[in-house]
PDB file of C-alpha atoms and ligand atoms in Angstrom:
ATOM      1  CA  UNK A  16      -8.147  12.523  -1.838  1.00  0.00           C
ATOM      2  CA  UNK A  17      -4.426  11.975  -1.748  1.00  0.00           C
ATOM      3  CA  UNK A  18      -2.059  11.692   1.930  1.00  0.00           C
ATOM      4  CA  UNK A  19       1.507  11.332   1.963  1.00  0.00           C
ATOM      5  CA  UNK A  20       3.700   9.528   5.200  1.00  0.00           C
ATOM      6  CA  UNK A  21       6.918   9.255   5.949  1.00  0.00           C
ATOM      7  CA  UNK A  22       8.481   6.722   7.930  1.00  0.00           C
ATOM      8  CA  UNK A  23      11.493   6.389   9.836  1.00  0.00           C
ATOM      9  CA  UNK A  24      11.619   2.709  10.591  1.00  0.00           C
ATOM     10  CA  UNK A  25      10.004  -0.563   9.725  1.00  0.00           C
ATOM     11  CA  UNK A  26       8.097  -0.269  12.560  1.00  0.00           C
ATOM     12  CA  UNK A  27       6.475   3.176  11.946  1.00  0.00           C
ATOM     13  CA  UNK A  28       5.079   1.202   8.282  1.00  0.00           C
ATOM     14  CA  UNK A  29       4.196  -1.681  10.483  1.00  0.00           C
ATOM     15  CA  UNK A  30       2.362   0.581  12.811  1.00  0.00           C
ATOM     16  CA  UNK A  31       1.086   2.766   9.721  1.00  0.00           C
ATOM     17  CA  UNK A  32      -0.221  -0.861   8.519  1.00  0.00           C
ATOM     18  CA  UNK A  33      -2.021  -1.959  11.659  1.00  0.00           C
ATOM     19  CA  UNK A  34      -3.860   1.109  11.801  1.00  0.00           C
ATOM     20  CA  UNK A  35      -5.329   0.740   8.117  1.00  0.00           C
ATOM     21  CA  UNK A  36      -5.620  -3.061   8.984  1.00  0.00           C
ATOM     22  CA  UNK A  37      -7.943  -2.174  12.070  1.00  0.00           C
ATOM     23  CA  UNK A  38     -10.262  -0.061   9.858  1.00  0.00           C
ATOM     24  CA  UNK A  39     -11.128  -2.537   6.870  1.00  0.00           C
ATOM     25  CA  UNK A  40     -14.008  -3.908   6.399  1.00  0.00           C
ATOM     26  CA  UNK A  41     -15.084  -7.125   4.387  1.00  0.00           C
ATOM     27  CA  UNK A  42     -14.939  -5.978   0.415  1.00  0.00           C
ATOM     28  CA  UNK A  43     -12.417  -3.339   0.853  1.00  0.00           C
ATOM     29  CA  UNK A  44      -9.178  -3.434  -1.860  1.00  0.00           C
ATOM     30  CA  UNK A  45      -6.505  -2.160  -1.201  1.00  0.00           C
ATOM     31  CA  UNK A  46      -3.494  -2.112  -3.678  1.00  0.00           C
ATOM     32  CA  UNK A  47       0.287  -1.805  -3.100  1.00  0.00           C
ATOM     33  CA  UNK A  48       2.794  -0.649  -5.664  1.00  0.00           C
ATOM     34  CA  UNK A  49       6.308   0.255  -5.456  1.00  0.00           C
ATOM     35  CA  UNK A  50       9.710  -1.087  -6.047  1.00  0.00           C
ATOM     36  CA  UNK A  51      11.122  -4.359  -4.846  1.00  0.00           C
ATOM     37  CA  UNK A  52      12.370  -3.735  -1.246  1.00  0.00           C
ATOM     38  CA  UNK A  53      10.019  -0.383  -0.726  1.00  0.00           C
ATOM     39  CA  UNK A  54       8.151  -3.151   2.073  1.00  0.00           C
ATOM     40  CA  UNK A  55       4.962  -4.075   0.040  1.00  0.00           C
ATOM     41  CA  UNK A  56       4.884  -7.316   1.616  1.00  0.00           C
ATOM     42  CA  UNK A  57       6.305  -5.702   5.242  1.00  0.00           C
ATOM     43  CA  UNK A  58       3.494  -3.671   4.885  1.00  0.00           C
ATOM     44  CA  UNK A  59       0.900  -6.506   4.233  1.00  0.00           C
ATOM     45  CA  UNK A  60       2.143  -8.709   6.878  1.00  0.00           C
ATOM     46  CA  UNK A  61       1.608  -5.753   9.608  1.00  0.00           C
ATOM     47  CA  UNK A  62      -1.996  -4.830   7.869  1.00  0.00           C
ATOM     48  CA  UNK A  63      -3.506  -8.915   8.186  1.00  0.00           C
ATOM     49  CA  UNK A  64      -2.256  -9.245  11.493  1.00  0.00           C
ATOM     50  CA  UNK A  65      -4.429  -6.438  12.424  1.00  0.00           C
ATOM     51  CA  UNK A  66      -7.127  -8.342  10.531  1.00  0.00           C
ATOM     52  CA  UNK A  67      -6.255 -10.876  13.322  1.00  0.00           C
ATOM     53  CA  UNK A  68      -4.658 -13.484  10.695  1.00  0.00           C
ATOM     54  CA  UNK A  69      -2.579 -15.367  12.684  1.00  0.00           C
ATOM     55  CA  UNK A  70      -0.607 -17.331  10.134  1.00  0.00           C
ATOM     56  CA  UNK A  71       2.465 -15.918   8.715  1.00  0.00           C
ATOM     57  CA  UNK A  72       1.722 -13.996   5.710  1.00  0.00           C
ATOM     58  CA  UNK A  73       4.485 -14.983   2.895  1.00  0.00           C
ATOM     59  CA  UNK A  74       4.124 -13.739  -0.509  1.00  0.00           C
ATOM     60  CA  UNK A  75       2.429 -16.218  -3.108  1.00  0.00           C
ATOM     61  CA  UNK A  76       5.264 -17.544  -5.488  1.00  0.00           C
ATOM     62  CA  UNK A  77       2.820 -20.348  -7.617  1.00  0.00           C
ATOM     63  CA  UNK A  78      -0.345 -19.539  -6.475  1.00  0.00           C
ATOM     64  CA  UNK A  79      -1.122 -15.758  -7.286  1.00  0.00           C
ATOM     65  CA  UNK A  80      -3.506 -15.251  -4.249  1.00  0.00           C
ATOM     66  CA  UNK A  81      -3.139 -17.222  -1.348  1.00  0.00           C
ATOM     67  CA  UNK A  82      -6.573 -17.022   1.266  1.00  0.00           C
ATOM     68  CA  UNK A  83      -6.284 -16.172   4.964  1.00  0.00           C
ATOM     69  CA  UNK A  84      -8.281 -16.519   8.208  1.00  0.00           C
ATOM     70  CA  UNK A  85      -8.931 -13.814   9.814  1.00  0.00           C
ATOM     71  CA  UNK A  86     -11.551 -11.596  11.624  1.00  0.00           C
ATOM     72  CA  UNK A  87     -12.407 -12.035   7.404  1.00  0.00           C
ATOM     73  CA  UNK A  88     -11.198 -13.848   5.150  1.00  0.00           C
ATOM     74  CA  UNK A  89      -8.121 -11.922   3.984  1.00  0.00           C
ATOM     75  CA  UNK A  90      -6.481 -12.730   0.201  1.00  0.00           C
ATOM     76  CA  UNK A  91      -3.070 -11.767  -0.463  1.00  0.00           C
ATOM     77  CA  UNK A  92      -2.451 -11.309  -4.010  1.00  0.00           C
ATOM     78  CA  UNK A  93       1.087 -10.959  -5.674  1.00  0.00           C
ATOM     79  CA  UNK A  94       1.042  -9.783  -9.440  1.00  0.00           C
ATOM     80  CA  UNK A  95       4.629  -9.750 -10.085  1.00  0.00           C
ATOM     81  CA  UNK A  96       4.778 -13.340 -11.231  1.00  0.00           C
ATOM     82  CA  UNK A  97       2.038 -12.966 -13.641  1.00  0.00           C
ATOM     83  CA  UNK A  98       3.548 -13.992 -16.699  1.00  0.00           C
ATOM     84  CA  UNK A  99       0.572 -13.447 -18.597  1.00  0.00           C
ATOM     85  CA  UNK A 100      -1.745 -10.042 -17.678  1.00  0.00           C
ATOM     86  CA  UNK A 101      -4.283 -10.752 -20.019  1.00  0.00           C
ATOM     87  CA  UNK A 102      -4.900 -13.638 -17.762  1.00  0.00           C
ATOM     88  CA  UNK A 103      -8.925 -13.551 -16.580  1.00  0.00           C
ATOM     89  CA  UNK A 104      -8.407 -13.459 -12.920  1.00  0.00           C
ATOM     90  CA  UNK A 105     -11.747 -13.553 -11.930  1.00  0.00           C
ATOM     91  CA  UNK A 106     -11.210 -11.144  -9.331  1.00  0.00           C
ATOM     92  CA  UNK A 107     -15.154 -10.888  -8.181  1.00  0.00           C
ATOM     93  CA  UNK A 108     -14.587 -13.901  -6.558  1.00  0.00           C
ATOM     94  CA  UNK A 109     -12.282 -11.660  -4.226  1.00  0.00           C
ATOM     95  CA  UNK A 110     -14.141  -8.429  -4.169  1.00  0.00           C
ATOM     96  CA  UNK A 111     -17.862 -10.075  -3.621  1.00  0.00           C
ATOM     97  CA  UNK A 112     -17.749  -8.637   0.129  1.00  0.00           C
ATOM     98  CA  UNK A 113     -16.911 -11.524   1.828  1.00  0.00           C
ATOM     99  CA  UNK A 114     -13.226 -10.592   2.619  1.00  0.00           C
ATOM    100  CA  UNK A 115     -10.345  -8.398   2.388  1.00  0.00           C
ATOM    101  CA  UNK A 116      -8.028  -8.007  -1.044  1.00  0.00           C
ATOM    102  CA  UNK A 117      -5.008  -6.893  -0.982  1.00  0.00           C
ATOM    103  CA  UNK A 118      -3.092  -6.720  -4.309  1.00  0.00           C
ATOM    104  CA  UNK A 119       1.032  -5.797  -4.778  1.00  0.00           C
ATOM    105  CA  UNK A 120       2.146  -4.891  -8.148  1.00  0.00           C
ATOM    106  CA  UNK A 121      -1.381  -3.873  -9.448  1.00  0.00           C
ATOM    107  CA  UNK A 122       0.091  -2.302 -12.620  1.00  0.00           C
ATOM    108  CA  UNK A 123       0.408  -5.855 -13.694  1.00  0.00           C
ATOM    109  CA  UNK A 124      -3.386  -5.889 -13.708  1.00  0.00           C
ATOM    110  CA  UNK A 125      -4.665  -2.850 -13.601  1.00  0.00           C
ATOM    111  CA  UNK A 126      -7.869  -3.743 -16.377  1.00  0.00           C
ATOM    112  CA  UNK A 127      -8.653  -5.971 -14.180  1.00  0.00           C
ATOM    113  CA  UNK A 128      -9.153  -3.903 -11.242  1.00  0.00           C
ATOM    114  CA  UNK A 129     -12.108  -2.112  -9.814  1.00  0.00           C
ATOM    115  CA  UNK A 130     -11.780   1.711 -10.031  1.00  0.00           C
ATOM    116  CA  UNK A 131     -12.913   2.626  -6.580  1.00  0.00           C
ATOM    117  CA  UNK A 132      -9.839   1.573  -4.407  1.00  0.00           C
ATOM    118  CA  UNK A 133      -7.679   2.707  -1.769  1.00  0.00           C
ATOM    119  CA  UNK A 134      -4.389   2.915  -3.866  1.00  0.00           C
ATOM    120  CA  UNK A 135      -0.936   3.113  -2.197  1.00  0.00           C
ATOM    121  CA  UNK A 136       2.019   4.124  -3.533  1.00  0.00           C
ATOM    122  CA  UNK A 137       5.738   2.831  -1.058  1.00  0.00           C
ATOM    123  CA  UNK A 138       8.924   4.436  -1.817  1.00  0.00           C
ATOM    124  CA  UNK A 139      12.226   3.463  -0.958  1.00  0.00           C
ATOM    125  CA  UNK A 140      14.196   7.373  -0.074  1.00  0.00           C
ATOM    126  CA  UNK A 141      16.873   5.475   2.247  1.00  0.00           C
ATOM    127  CA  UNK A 142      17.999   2.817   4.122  1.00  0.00           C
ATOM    128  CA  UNK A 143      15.101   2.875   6.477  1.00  0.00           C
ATOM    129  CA  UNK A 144      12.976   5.782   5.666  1.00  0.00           C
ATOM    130  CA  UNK A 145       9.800   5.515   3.146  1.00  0.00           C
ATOM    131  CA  UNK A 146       7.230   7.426   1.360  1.00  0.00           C
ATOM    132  CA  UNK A 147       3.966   5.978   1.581  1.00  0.00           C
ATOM    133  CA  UNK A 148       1.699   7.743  -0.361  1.00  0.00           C
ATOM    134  CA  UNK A 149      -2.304   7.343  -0.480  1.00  0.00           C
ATOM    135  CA  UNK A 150      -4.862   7.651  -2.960  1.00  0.00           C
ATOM    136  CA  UNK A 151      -8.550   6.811  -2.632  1.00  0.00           C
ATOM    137  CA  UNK A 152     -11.040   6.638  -4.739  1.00  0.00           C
ATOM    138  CA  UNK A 153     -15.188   5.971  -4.790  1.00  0.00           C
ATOM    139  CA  UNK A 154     -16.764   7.177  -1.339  1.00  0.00           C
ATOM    140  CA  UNK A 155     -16.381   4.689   0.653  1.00  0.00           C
ATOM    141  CA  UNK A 156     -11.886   4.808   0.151  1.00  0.00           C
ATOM    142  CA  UNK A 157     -12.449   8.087   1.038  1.00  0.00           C
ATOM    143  CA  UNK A 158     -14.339   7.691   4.262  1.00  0.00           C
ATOM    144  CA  UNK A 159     -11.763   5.102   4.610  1.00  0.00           C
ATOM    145  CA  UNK A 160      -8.474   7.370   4.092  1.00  0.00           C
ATOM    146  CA  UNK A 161     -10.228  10.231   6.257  1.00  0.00           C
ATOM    147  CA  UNK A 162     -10.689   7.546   8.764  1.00  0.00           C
ATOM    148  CA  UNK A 163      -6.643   5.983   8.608  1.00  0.00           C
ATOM    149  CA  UNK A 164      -5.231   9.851   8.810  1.00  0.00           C
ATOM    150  CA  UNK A 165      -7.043  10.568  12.262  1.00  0.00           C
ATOM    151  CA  UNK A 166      -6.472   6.852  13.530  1.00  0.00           C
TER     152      UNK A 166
HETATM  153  P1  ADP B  36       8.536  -5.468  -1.137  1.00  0.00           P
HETATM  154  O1  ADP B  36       7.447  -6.421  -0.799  1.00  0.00           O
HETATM  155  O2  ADP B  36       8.040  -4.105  -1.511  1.00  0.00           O
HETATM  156  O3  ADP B  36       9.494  -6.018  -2.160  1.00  0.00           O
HETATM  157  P2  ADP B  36       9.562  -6.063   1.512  1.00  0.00           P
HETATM  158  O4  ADP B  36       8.503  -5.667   2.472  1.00  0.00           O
HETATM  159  O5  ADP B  36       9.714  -7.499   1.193  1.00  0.00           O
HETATM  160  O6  ADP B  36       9.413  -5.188   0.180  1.00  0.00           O
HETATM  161  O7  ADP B  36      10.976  -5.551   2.034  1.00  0.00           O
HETATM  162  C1  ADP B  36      11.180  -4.292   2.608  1.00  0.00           C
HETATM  163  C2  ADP B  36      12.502  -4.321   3.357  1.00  0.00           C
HETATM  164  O8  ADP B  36      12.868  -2.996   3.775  1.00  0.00           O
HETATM  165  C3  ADP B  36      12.449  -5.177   4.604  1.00  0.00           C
HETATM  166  O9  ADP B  36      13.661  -5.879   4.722  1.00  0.00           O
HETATM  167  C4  ADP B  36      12.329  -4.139   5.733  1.00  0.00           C
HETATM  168  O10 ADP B  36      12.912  -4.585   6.937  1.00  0.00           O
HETATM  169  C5  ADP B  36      13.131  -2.987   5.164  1.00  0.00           C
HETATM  170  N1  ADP B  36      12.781  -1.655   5.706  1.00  0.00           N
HETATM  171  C6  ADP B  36      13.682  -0.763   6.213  1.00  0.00           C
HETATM  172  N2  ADP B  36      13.099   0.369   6.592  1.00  0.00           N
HETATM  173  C7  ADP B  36      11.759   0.228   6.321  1.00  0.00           C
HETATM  174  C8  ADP B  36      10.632   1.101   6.495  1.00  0.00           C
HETATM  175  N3  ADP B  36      10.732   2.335   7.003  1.00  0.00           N
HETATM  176  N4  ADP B  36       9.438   0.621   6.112  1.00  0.00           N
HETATM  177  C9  ADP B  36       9.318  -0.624   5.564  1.00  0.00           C
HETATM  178  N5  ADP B  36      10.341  -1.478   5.379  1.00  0.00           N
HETATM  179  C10 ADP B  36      11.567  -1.064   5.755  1.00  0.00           C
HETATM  180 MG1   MG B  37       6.755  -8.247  -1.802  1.00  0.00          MG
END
């Protein structure tokens, strides 16, 4: 199942955000791709503050997942600064069920990753209007994405 929004302003992807934040569930991955400056990490910050993380959400620069409190544990994980893709990651450690993953730049690591997903897609198409587009996939993405279009 595939959706497609567009937004107008930062705060229509923040709201977008909040709304997917408020439906995760521990174990859920969700990745983020797009160009620098489509609002991957905008995007993020909007989605664990629904989580109820009440730190400021920065992206990683050394570490390459950096561990929130939230209603769940929520992991941030940049890719970009992988230098080395091939890198074991370990991700189950992430995607066990005990928290939240989400992942920017998953092409970097996309072996690594578990098929079933709820993959989105930001595009820059102006000063302050984006494409987000949505892709799930396994069932429970798709309950998920069925669930973020009515919310
Ligand atoms: P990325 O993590 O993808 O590199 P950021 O989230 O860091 O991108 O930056 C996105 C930038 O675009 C922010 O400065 C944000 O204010 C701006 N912006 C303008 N319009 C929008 C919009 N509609 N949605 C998201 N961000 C927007
Ligand atoms: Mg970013």
């Amino acid at each position: 199942m595939k959706l497609t929004w567009k937004t107008k302003a930062e705060k229509e992807t923040r709201s977008l955000a909040a709304r997917l934040g408020s439906l995760l569930h521990p174990g859920d991955i969700v990745t983020l791709s797009g160009d620098l400056g489509a609002g991957k990490t905008t995007f993020t910050k909007a989605l664990a503050a629904a989580l109820g993380v009440t730190r400021t959400v920065n992206s990683p620069t050394f570490t390459i997942i950096k561990e929130y409190e939230g209603r769940c544990p929520f992991y941030h994980m940049d890719a970009y600064r992988l230098d080395d893709s091939m890198e074991e990651l370990g991700l189950e450690e992430y995607t066990d069920g005990e928290g939240v993953l989400v992942i920017e730049w998953p092409e970097m690591i996309e072996d690594q990753l578990p098929e079933d997903r709820l993959s989105l897609h930001l595009a820059y198409t102006g000063e302050t209007t984006r494409e987000i587009y949505a892709e799930a996939a396994g069932r429970r993405y798709e309950a998920l994405l069925e669930e973020w279009k009515k919310a």
